PDB file of C-alpha atoms in Angstrom:
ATOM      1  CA  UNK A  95      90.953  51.158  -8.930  1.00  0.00           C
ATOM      2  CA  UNK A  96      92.204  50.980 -12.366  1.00  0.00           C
ATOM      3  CA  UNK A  97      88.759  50.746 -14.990  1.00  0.00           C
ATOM      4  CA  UNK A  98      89.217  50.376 -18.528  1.00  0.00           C
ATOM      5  CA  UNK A  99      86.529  51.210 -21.349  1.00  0.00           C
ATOM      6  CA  UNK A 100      85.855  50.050 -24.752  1.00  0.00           C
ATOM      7  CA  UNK A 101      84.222  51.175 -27.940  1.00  0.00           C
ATOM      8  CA  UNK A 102      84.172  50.460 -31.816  1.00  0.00           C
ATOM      9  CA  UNK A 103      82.848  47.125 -31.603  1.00  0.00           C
ATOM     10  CA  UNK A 104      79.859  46.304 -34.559  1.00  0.00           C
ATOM     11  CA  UNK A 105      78.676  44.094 -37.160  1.00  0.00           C
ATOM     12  CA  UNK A 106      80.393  44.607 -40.200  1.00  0.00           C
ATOM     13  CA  UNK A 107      81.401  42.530 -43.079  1.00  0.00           C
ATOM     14  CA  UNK A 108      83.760  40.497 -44.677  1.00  0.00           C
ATOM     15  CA  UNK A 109      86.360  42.349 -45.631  1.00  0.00           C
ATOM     16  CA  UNK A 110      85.184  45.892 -43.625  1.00  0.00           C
ATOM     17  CA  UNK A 111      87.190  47.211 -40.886  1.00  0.00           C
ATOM     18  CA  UNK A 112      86.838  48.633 -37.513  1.00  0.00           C
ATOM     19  CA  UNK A 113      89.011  50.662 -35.276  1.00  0.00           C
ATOM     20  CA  UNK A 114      88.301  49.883 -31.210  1.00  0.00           C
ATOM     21  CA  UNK A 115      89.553  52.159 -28.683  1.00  0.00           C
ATOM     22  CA  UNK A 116      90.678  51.905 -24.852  1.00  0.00           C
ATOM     23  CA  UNK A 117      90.560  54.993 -22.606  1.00  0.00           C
ATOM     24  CA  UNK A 118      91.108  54.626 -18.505  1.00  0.00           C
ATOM     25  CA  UNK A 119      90.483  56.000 -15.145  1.00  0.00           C
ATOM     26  CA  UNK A 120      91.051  55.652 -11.720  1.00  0.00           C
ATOM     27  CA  UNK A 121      94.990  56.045 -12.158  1.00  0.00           C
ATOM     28  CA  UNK A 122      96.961  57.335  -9.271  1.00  0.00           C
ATOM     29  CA  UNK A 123      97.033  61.771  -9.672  1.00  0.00           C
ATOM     30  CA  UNK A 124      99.022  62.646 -12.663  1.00  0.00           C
ATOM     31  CA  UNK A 125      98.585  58.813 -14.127  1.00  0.00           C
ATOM     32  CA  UNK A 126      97.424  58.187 -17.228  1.00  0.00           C
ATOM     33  CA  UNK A 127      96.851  55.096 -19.359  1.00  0.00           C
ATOM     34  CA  UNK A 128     100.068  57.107 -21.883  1.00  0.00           C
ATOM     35  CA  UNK A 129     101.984  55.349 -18.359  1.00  0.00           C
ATOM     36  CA  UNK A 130     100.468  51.664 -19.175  1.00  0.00           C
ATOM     37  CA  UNK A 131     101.277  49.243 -21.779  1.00  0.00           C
ATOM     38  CA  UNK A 132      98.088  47.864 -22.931  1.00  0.00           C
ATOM     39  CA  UNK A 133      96.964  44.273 -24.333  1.00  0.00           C
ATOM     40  CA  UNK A 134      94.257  43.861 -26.627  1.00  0.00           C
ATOM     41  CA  UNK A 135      92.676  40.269 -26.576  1.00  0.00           C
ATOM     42  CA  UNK A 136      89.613  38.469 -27.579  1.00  0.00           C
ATOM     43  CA  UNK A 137      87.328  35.627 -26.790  1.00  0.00           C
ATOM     44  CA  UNK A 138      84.926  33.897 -29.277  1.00  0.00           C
ATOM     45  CA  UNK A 139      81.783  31.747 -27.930  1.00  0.00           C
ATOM     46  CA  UNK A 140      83.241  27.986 -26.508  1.00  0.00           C
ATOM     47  CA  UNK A 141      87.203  29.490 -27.286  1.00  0.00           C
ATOM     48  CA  UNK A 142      89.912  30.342 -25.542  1.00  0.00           C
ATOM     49  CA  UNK A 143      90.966  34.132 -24.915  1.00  0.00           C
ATOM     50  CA  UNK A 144      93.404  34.654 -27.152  1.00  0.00           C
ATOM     51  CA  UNK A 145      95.745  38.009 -27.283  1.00  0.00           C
ATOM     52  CA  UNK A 146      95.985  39.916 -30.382  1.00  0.00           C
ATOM     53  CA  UNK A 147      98.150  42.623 -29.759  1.00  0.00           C
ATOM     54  CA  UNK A 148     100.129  45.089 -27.561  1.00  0.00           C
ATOM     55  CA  UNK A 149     101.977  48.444 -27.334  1.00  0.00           C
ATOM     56  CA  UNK A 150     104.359  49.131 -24.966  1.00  0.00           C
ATOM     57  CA  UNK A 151     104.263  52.512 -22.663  1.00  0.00           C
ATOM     58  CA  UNK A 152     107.820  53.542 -22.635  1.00  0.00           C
ATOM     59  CA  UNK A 153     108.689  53.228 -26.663  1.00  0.00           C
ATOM     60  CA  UNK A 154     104.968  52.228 -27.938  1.00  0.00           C
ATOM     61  CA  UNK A 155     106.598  49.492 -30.053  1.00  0.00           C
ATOM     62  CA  UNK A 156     104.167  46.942 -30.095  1.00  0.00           C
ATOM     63  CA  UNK A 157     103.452  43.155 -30.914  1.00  0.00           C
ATOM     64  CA  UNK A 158     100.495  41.612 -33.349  1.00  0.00           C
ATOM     65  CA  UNK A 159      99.696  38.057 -32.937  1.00  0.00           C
ATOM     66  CA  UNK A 160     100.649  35.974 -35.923  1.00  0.00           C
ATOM     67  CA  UNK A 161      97.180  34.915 -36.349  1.00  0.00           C
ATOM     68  CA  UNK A 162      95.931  38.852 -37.337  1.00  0.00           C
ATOM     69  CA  UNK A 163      99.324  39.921 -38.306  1.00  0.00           C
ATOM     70  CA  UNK A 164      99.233  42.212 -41.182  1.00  0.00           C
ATOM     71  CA  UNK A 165      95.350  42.858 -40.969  1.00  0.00           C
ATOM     72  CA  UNK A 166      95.130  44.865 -37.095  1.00  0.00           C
ATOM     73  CA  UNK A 167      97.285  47.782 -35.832  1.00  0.00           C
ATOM     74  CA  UNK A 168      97.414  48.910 -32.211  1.00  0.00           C
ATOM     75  CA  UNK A 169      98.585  52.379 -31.701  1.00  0.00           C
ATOM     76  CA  UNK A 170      98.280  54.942 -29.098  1.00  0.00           C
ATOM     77  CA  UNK A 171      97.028  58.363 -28.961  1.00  0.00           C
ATOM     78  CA  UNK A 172      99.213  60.359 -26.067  1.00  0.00           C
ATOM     79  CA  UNK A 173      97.038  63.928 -26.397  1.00  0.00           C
ATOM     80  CA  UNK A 174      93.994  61.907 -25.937  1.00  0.00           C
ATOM     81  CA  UNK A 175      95.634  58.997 -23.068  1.00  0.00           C
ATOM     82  CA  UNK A 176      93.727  56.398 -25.944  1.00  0.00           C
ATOM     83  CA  UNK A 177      94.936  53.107 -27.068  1.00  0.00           C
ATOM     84  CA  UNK A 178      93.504  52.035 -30.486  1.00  0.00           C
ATOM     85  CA  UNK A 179      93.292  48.613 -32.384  1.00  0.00           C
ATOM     86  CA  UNK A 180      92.543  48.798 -35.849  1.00  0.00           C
ATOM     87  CA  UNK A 181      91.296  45.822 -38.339  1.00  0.00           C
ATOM     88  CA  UNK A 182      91.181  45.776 -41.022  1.00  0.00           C
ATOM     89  CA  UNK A 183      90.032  42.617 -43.811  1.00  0.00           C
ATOM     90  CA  UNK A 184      88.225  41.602 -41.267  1.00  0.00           C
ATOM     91  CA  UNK A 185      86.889  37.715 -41.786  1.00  0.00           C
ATOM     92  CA  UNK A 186      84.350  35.877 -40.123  1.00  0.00           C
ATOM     93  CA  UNK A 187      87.077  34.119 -37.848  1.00  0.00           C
ATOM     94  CA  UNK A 188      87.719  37.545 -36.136  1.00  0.00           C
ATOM     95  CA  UNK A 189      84.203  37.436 -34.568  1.00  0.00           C
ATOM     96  CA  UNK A 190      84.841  38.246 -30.382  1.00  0.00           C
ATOM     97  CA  UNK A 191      84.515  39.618 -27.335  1.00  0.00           C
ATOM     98  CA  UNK A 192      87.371  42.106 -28.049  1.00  0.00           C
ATOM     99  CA  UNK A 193      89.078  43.540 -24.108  1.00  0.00           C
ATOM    100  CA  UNK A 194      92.155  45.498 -23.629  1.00  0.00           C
ATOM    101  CA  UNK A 195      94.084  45.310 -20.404  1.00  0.00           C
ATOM    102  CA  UNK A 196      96.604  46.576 -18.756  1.00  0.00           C
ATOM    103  CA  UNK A 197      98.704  46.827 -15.021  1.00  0.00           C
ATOM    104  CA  UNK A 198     101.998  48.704 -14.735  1.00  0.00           C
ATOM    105  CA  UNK A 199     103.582  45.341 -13.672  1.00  0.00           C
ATOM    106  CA  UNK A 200     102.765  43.284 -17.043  1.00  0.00           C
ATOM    107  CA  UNK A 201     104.987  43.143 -19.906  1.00  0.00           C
ATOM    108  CA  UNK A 202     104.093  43.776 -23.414  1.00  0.00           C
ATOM    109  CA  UNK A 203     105.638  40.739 -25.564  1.00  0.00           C
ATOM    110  CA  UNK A 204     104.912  38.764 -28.284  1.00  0.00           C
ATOM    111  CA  UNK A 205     103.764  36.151 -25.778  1.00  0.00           C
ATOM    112  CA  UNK A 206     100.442  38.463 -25.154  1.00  0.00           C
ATOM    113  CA  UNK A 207     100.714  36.886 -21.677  1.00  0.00           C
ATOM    114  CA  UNK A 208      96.506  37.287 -20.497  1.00  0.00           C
ATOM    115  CA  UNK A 209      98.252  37.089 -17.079  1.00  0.00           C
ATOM    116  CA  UNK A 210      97.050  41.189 -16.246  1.00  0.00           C
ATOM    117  CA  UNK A 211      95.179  42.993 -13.516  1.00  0.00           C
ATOM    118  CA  UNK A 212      92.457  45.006 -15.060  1.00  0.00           C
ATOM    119  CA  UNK A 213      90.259  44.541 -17.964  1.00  0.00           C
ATOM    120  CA  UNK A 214      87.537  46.487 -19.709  1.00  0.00           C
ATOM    121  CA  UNK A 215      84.169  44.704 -20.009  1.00  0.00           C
ATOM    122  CA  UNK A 216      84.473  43.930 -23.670  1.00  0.00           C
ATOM    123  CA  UNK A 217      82.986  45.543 -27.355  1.00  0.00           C
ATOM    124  CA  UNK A 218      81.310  42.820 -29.815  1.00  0.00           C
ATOM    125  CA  UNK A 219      83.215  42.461 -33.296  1.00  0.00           C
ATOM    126  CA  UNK A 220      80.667  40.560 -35.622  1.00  0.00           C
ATOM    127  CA  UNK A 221      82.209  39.702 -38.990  1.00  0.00           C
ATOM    128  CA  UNK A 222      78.809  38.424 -41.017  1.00  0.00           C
ATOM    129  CA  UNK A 223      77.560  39.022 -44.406  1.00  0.00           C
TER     130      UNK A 223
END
């Protein structure tokens, strides 16, 4: 079974930033997450999940939602089989339950279709001065 763990979540200010990571286990031998595109979403209190971004596994080109476009980077670290989502100008808007996800059969688009398999339990964002 497929788990997925996040860190990097805090309580930072208006304008800080943050850089989350994803690592995973459980992949069949010689599997790694590098295999895996990966989906970064979010969920505030009383909101809808909402997907922020994505990197594919055969190219890594990736997709940013509009609404954090310009502000957070995903990326991927093949020597260390890590998936990273950096923000930056952070604003009080961005504060979530922050996931990735991932499942060899979902597609990394700019849709950020929440339609995957296996999730991570979630690191905190708080934006607050």
């Amino acid at each position: 079974q497929v788990q997925l763990v996040e860190s990097g979540g805090a309580t930072v200010q208006p304008g800080g930033s943050l850089t989350l990571s994803c690592i995973g286990s459980g992949f069949s031998p010689g599997v790694t997450l590098d295999f895996y595109p990966v989906g970064w979403f979010r969920q505030a209190p009383g909101k809808k999940r909402e997907g922020v971004a994505c990197i594919r596994n055969n190219d890594d080109s990736t997709y940013v939602s509009d609404s954090v476009k310009g502000r957070f980077t995903v990326s991927r670290d093949r020597n260390t089989n890590t998936v990273y989502l950096r923000l930056d100008n952070l604003k009080p808007e961005d504060t979530a339950l922050y996931y990735c996800a991932t499942d060899n059969h979902w597609i990394c688009t700019k849709r950020l279709d929440s339609n995957v398999d296996y999730w991570g339990q979630g690191t905190q964002v708080t934006v607050s001065s």
